[in-house]
Amino acid sequence: MLLPLLRRPQPRVLLTRWLLPPRLHAPSRGAKTRGRKSESRQPDWGSRNRTALTYIAAAGVGMVGLSYASVPLYRLYCQASGLGGAPVAGHDAEQVETMTPVKERVIRISFNADTHASLQWNFRPQQTEIYVVPGETALAFYRAKNPTNKPIIGISTYNVVPFDAGQYFNKIQCFCFEEQRLNPHEEVDMPVFFYIDPEFDEDPRMARVDTITLSYTFFEAKEGQKLPLPGYSYN
Amino acid sequence: MSTAMNFGTKSFKPRAPDKGSFPLDHFGECKAFKETFMKCLRDNHFDNSLCRLQSKDYLECRMDNQLMAKEPLAKLGYKDLEDPPPSQADGDPKP
């Protein structure tokens, strides 16, 4: 019964058989367990390899799944908490109602207007600067004129300098990121309604910032083109 | 716009406006209010705090002429300029 289990006596087994006193090395018991170990060692390796491969494959599939799930997860988490600079939907509306102006901190907003070379509009701000305080909503105007004989559609984007202050510059309503059509020889006023976040005053990095420059640039848009709005907020 | 490919340098991320885009005032319906506001700004050395009444009038004109979604003025930050409701007889808005 024991001999089939013991396929080939290992050299170590033979050595211990000679070295150890006979009573410590009970041939039947030791041979049985060692035999079983040597016999099951090969299928043991096989099953261990299989389980290891299964775990690795599961981890690989998990990683791929996580990379697909990361987009909605990011939206869920970061849109709610506002981390990463993405605009927080719904949060700003309440803030406008409840914020109080910080009257001691006067900031000068200067305005800049640019057009792309191919756009034939005359686009300029109607005021070069305006003095606001954080927490107070402000209105500013740009003017655009189409001097040509055909309607031109423009679309604009904006830029705020210094970049760090840009996160505190909240626009409630403006004329950017949507197509604006100007008929021939038409001149319109384009308002920008914005406010500076009251937390601007509490940020130590903004302590020496007195001037913020808002710069709009108009580009010519093709008919029917719609730019995706930046960030994840879709109106 | 910062287009430098430097890792770690801050770049500007434009954000969409909260309430979207103003429709263009093609017919100049609110031009008078805008002129009043600009005159007020020029007279007061471009101080926005002193011209809030005129900017409120301009936005109200826009709302009346379907050029802006109607919203309570408090939501636009004009809580202190709103008329007190008739039930509040002696309520004084903060200066």
Short mmCIF file of C-alpha atoms in Angstrom, two decimals:
data_model
loop_
_atom_site.label_atom_id
_atom_site.label_comp_id
_atom_site.label_asym_id
_atom_site.label_seq_id
_atom_site.Cartn_x
_atom_site.Cartn_y
_atom_site.Cartn_z
CA MET A 1 0.00 0.00 0.00
CA LEU A 2 2.78 2.38 0.80
CA LEU A 3 5.00 1.50 -2.12
CA PRO A 4 2.77 2.97 -4.86
CA LEU A 5 2.72 6.27 -2.99
CA LEU A 6 6.46 6.44 -2.80
CA ARG A 7 7.45 6.76 -6.42
CA ARG A 8 11.07 7.58 -6.07
CA PRO A 9 12.73 8.01 -2.79
CA GLN A 10 14.25 11.49 -2.70
CA PRO A 11 17.93 11.71 -1.76
CA ARG A 12 17.04 13.82 1.25
CA VAL A 13 14.66 11.18 2.43
CA LEU A 14 17.28 8.50 2.10
CA LEU A 15 19.82 10.59 4.03
CA THR A 16 17.46 11.29 6.87
CA ARG A 17 16.58 7.66 7.00
CA TRP A 18 20.21 6.86 7.76
CA LEU A 19 21.00 9.81 9.99
CA LEU A 20 17.99 10.00 12.24
CA PRO A 21 17.48 7.32 14.88
CA PRO A 22 15.00 4.80 13.75
CA ARG A 23 12.36 5.73 16.26
CA LEU A 24 12.23 9.33 15.10
CA HIS A 25 11.93 8.33 11.57
CA ALA A 26 9.01 5.99 11.43
CA PRO A 27 9.22 4.67 7.94
CA SER A 28 5.56 4.01 7.46
CA ARG A 29 4.35 7.37 8.73
CA GLY A 30 7.12 9.50 7.28
CA ALA A 31 7.11 7.71 3.99
CA LYS A 32 3.38 8.07 3.74
CA THR A 33 3.31 11.80 4.35
CA ARG A 34 6.39 12.45 2.30
CA GLY A 35 5.10 10.28 -0.42
CA ARG A 36 1.82 12.06 -0.43
CA LYS A 37 3.64 15.36 -0.49
CA SER A 38 5.83 14.35 -3.38
CA GLU A 39 2.89 12.90 -5.23
CA SER A 40 0.61 15.85 -4.63
CA ARG A 41 3.41 18.37 -5.15
CA GLN A 42 3.00 18.24 -8.90
CA PRO A 43 -0.78 18.71 -9.02
CA ASP A 44 -0.33 21.17 -6.14
CA TRP A 45 1.89 23.34 -8.31
CA GLY A 46 -0.58 23.08 -11.13
CA SER A 47 -3.54 24.17 -9.04
CA ARG A 48 -1.53 26.92 -7.43
CA ASN A 49 -0.52 28.18 -10.84
CA ARG A 50 -4.11 28.10 -11.95
CA THR A 51 -5.34 30.05 -8.95
CA ALA A 52 -2.54 32.57 -9.37
CA LEU A 53 -3.39 33.02 -13.03
CA THR A 54 -7.05 33.38 -12.17
CA TYR A 55 -6.27 36.12 -9.67
CA ILE A 56 -4.02 37.92 -12.12
CA ALA A 57 -6.61 37.68 -14.87
CA ALA A 58 -9.29 38.98 -12.52
CA ALA A 59 -7.06 41.87 -11.54
CA GLY A 60 -6.43 42.68 -15.20
CA VAL A 61 -10.13 42.63 -16.03
CA GLY A 62 -10.79 44.70 -12.94
CA MET A 63 -8.30 47.33 -14.05
CA VAL A 64 -9.83 47.55 -17.51
CA GLY A 65 -13.29 47.86 -16.01
CA LEU A 66 -12.09 50.52 -13.62
CA SER A 67 -10.65 52.55 -16.45
CA TYR A 68 -14.04 52.50 -18.18
CA ALA A 69 -15.87 53.31 -14.99
CA SER A 70 -13.57 56.16 -14.05
CA VAL A 71 -15.35 58.69 -16.26
CA PRO A 72 -18.78 58.47 -14.64
CA LEU A 73 -17.19 58.00 -11.25
CA TYR A 74 -15.18 61.18 -11.71
CA ARG A 75 -18.30 63.04 -12.71
CA LEU A 76 -20.19 61.75 -9.74
CA TYR A 77 -17.54 62.59 -7.22
CA CYS A 78 -15.74 65.62 -8.55
CA GLN A 79 -18.77 67.39 -9.86
CA ALA A 80 -20.36 67.11 -6.45
CA SER A 81 -17.34 68.18 -4.50
CA GLY A 82 -15.92 70.71 -6.93
CA LEU A 83 -12.41 69.32 -6.83
CA GLY A 84 -10.19 69.65 -9.86
CA GLY A 85 -11.59 73.02 -10.84
CA ALA A 86 -14.62 71.66 -12.62
CA PRO A 87 -17.66 73.86 -12.17
CA VAL A 88 -20.09 72.66 -9.58
CA ALA A 89 -23.60 72.54 -10.91
CA GLY A 90 -26.11 74.29 -8.76
CA HIS A 91 -23.68 75.51 -6.16
CA ASP A 92 -23.04 78.91 -7.64
CA ALA A 93 -26.66 79.88 -7.93
CA GLU A 94 -27.19 79.83 -4.20
CA GLN A 95 -23.94 81.57 -3.55
CA VAL A 96 -24.95 84.61 -5.58
CA GLU A 97 -27.98 85.03 -3.43
CA THR A 98 -26.24 84.76 -0.08
CA MET A 99 -22.85 86.29 -0.63
CA THR A 100 -22.01 89.60 0.96
CA PRO A 101 -19.67 92.06 -0.72
CA VAL A 102 -16.25 92.59 0.78
CA LYS A 103 -16.23 96.35 0.53
CA GLU A 104 -12.66 96.89 1.67
CA ARG A 105 -11.07 95.06 -1.21
CA VAL A 106 -11.41 96.98 -4.46
CA ILE A 107 -10.26 95.18 -7.57
CA ARG A 108 -9.72 96.73 -10.95
CA ILE A 109 -11.02 94.66 -13.83
CA SER A 110 -9.58 95.69 -17.15
CA PHE A 111 -11.09 94.55 -20.40
CA ASN A 112 -9.52 93.38 -23.56
CA ALA A 113 -11.09 92.38 -26.86
CA ASP A 114 -9.53 90.47 -29.70
CA THR A 115 -10.70 88.99 -32.92
CA HIS A 116 -9.21 86.28 -35.00
CA ALA A 117 -7.57 87.60 -38.15
CA SER A 118 -10.22 86.12 -40.42
CA LEU A 119 -13.13 87.64 -38.50
CA GLN A 120 -14.09 91.00 -39.90
CA TRP A 121 -15.99 92.30 -36.92
CA ASN A 122 -15.07 95.39 -35.01
CA PHE A 123 -15.04 94.14 -31.48
CA ARG A 124 -14.07 96.29 -28.54
CA PRO A 125 -14.96 96.82 -24.89
CA GLN A 126 -17.11 99.79 -24.00
CA GLN A 127 -15.18 100.51 -20.84
CA THR A 128 -11.49 100.01 -20.37
CA GLU A 129 -11.75 99.18 -16.70
CA ILE A 130 -14.21 98.83 -13.89
CA TYR A 131 -13.71 98.73 -10.14
CA VAL A 132 -15.52 95.97 -8.32
CA VAL A 133 -15.40 94.36 -4.92
CA PRO A 134 -15.60 90.61 -4.34
CA GLY A 135 -19.09 89.37 -3.68
CA GLU A 136 -20.82 92.00 -5.74
CA THR A 137 -22.27 91.33 -9.16
CA ALA A 138 -21.07 93.59 -11.92
CA LEU A 139 -22.07 94.36 -15.46
CA ALA A 140 -19.74 95.24 -18.32
CA PHE A 141 -20.30 95.78 -22.01
CA TYR A 142 -18.56 94.96 -25.22
CA ARG A 143 -19.60 96.21 -28.59
CA ALA A 144 -19.39 94.33 -31.85
CA LYS A 145 -20.07 95.69 -35.30
CA ASN A 146 -20.29 93.84 -38.57
CA PRO A 147 -19.10 96.28 -41.23
CA THR A 148 -19.44 93.84 -44.11
CA ASN A 149 -22.37 93.16 -46.41
CA LYS A 150 -22.97 89.61 -45.36
CA PRO A 151 -24.01 88.07 -42.04
CA ILE A 152 -21.15 86.69 -40.05
CA ILE A 153 -21.40 84.25 -37.20
CA GLY A 154 -18.87 84.54 -34.45
CA ILE A 155 -18.13 82.47 -31.41
CA SER A 156 -16.00 83.60 -28.58
CA THR A 157 -13.94 82.39 -25.72
CA TYR A 158 -12.39 84.23 -22.85
CA ASN A 159 -9.32 84.33 -20.74
CA VAL A 160 -8.62 85.72 -17.30
CA VAL A 161 -5.19 86.87 -16.21
CA PRO A 162 -3.71 86.13 -13.64
CA PHE A 163 -4.57 82.45 -14.05
CA ASP A 164 -4.93 81.88 -10.33
CA ALA A 165 -7.52 84.59 -10.07
CA GLY A 166 -9.48 82.97 -12.87
CA GLN A 167 -10.97 80.44 -10.51
CA TYR A 168 -12.61 83.22 -8.53
CA PHE A 169 -13.98 84.92 -11.60
CA ASN A 170 -17.52 83.65 -12.00
CA LYS A 171 -19.58 84.60 -14.97
CA ILE A 172 -23.29 84.52 -14.42
CA GLN A 173 -24.12 85.26 -18.00
CA CYS A 174 -22.13 86.42 -20.97
CA PHE A 175 -21.92 85.91 -24.69
CA CYS A 176 -19.23 83.30 -24.95
CA PHE A 177 -19.21 79.75 -26.27
CA GLU A 178 -22.36 80.20 -28.29
CA GLU A 179 -22.75 81.34 -31.83
CA GLN A 180 -23.61 84.98 -32.19
CA ARG A 181 -24.90 86.10 -35.52
CA LEU A 182 -24.47 89.64 -36.71
CA ASN A 183 -26.40 90.82 -39.73
CA PRO A 184 -24.75 93.13 -42.25
CA HIS A 185 -23.90 96.53 -40.82
CA GLU A 186 -25.34 95.59 -37.46
CA GLU A 187 -23.92 96.76 -34.17
CA VAL A 188 -24.86 95.15 -30.88
CA ASP A 189 -23.98 95.56 -27.23
CA MET A 190 -22.78 92.43 -25.57
CA PRO A 191 -23.02 92.37 -21.80
CA VAL A 192 -21.03 90.32 -19.37
CA PHE A 193 -22.58 89.76 -15.97
CA PHE A 194 -20.08 88.47 -13.47
CA TYR A 195 -18.85 88.56 -9.91
CA ILE A 196 -15.67 87.82 -8.03
CA ASP A 197 -16.04 85.12 -5.43
CA PRO A 198 -15.84 86.57 -1.89
CA GLU A 199 -13.29 83.91 -1.01
CA PHE A 200 -10.88 85.82 -3.20
CA ASP A 201 -10.22 88.09 -0.26
CA GLU A 202 -9.27 85.18 1.97
CA ASP A 203 -6.82 83.53 -0.36
CA PRO A 204 -3.27 84.45 0.66
CA ARG A 205 -2.03 83.94 -2.89
CA MET A 206 -4.37 86.68 -4.06
CA ALA A 207 -3.28 89.17 -1.46
CA ARG A 208 -1.27 91.22 -3.92
CA VAL A 209 -3.60 90.87 -6.88
CA ASP A 210 -5.24 94.19 -7.64
CA THR A 211 -5.92 93.91 -11.32
CA ILE A 212 -7.69 91.19 -13.17
CA THR A 213 -7.81 91.31 -16.93
CA LEU A 214 -10.70 89.78 -18.79
CA SER A 215 -9.94 89.13 -22.40
CA TYR A 216 -12.45 87.97 -25.00
CA THR A 217 -11.51 86.63 -28.39
CA PHE A 218 -13.96 86.17 -31.22
CA PHE A 219 -13.52 83.61 -33.92
CA GLU A 220 -15.51 83.02 -37.02
CA ALA A 221 -17.89 80.10 -36.75
CA LYS A 222 -19.15 77.94 -39.55
CA GLU A 223 -22.88 77.59 -39.92
CA GLY A 224 -24.35 75.06 -37.54
CA GLN A 225 -21.18 74.43 -35.63
CA LYS A 226 -21.53 74.09 -31.91
CA LEU A 227 -18.54 74.05 -29.64
CA PRO A 228 -18.74 71.76 -26.64
CA LEU A 229 -18.94 73.76 -23.47
CA PRO A 230 -15.83 73.48 -21.33
CA GLY A 231 -16.10 71.43 -18.21
CA TYR A 232 -18.80 68.94 -17.54
CA SER A 233 -21.73 71.24 -17.06
CA TYR A 234 -24.19 70.90 -19.88
CA ASN A 235 -27.06 73.37 -19.91
CA MET B 1 -4.34 80.84 -23.31
CA SER B 2 -1.43 78.93 -21.97
CA THR B 3 -0.35 76.29 -24.42
CA ALA B 4 3.08 75.54 -23.00
CA MET B 5 3.51 71.87 -22.38
CA ASN B 6 5.08 72.34 -19.00
CA PHE B 7 3.99 69.88 -16.44
CA GLY B 8 2.76 71.61 -13.33
CA THR B 9 2.38 75.12 -14.68
CA LYS B 10 -1.04 76.47 -14.07
CA SER B 11 -3.08 77.03 -17.15
CA PHE B 12 -6.33 78.84 -17.47
CA LYS B 13 -9.41 76.67 -17.70
CA PRO B 14 -12.35 78.56 -19.15
CA ARG B 15 -15.65 77.78 -17.58
CA ALA B 16 -19.09 78.05 -19.05
CA PRO B 17 -21.23 80.84 -17.66
CA ASP B 18 -23.68 79.82 -14.99
CA LYS B 19 -26.79 80.91 -16.77
CA GLY B 20 -25.57 80.48 -20.29
CA SER B 21 -25.34 83.09 -22.94
CA PHE B 22 -27.17 86.38 -23.34
CA PRO B 23 -29.23 86.52 -26.50
CA LEU B 24 -28.09 89.37 -28.66
CA ASP B 25 -30.08 92.58 -28.46
CA HIS B 26 -30.46 92.97 -32.20
CA PHE B 27 -33.13 95.66 -31.98
CA GLY B 28 -31.47 97.76 -29.34
CA GLU B 29 -34.43 97.53 -26.99
CA CYS B 30 -32.33 98.02 -23.92
CA LYS B 31 -29.85 100.44 -25.40
CA ALA B 32 -31.21 103.35 -23.38
CA PHE B 33 -30.64 101.53 -20.13
CA LYS B 34 -27.17 100.61 -21.25
CA GLU B 35 -26.38 104.21 -22.07
CA THR B 36 -27.58 105.30 -18.63
CA PHE B 37 -25.39 102.68 -17.04
CA MET B 38 -22.33 103.66 -19.06
CA LYS B 39 -22.86 107.32 -18.26
CA CYS B 40 -23.12 106.48 -14.59
CA LEU B 41 -19.89 104.52 -14.81
CA ARG B 42 -18.06 107.35 -16.53
CA ASP B 43 -19.30 109.85 -13.99
CA ASN B 44 -18.25 107.73 -11.06
CA HIS B 45 -14.79 106.78 -12.27
CA PHE B 46 -15.96 103.33 -13.32
CA ASP B 47 -16.93 102.29 -9.84
CA ASN B 48 -19.39 99.45 -10.15
CA SER B 49 -20.72 99.72 -6.61
CA LEU B 50 -22.21 103.14 -7.31
CA CYS B 51 -23.96 102.10 -10.49
CA ARG B 52 -25.73 98.98 -9.33
CA LEU B 53 -29.13 100.56 -9.68
CA GLN B 54 -28.55 101.23 -13.36
CA SER B 55 -27.25 97.73 -13.97
CA LYS B 56 -30.31 96.35 -12.22
CA ASP B 57 -32.50 98.46 -14.52
CA TYR B 58 -30.68 97.12 -17.55
CA LEU B 59 -31.17 93.53 -16.50
CA GLU B 60 -34.82 94.17 -15.76
CA CYS B 61 -35.20 95.62 -19.26
CA ARG B 62 -33.64 92.48 -20.68
CA MET B 63 -35.99 90.30 -18.72
CA ASP B 64 -39.01 92.32 -19.83
CA ASN B 65 -38.04 92.05 -23.49
CA GLN B 66 -37.44 88.31 -23.52
CA LEU B 67 -33.71 88.82 -23.77
CA MET B 68 -32.97 87.13 -20.50
CA ALA B 69 -34.61 84.43 -18.44
CA LYS B 70 -36.74 85.96 -15.73
CA GLU B 71 -35.22 85.50 -12.35
CA PRO B 72 -35.80 87.07 -8.97
CA LEU B 73 -33.30 89.86 -8.50
CA ALA B 74 -32.00 88.31 -5.31
CA LYS B 75 -30.62 85.46 -7.38
CA LEU B 76 -28.63 87.97 -9.40
CA GLY B 77 -27.08 89.54 -6.35
CA TYR B 78 -29.40 92.52 -6.07
CA LYS B 79 -31.00 91.52 -2.82
CA ASP B 80 -30.18 94.84 -1.21
CA LEU B 81 -31.71 96.84 -4.05
CA GLU B 82 -34.99 95.01 -4.10
CA ASP B 83 -38.06 96.84 -2.89
CA PRO B 84 -39.24 95.42 0.43
CA PRO B 85 -42.49 93.44 0.10
CA PRO B 86 -45.63 95.39 1.01
CA SER B 87 -46.26 93.28 4.12
CA GLN B 88 -43.02 94.51 5.61
CA ALA B 89 -43.96 98.02 6.62
CA ASP B 90 -40.93 99.14 8.53
CA GLY B 91 -38.35 96.70 7.20
CA ASP B 92 -35.27 98.59 6.12
CA PRO B 93 -32.98 96.98 3.51
CA LYS B 94 -29.36 97.11 4.47
CA PRO B 95 -27.51 100.12 3.01
#
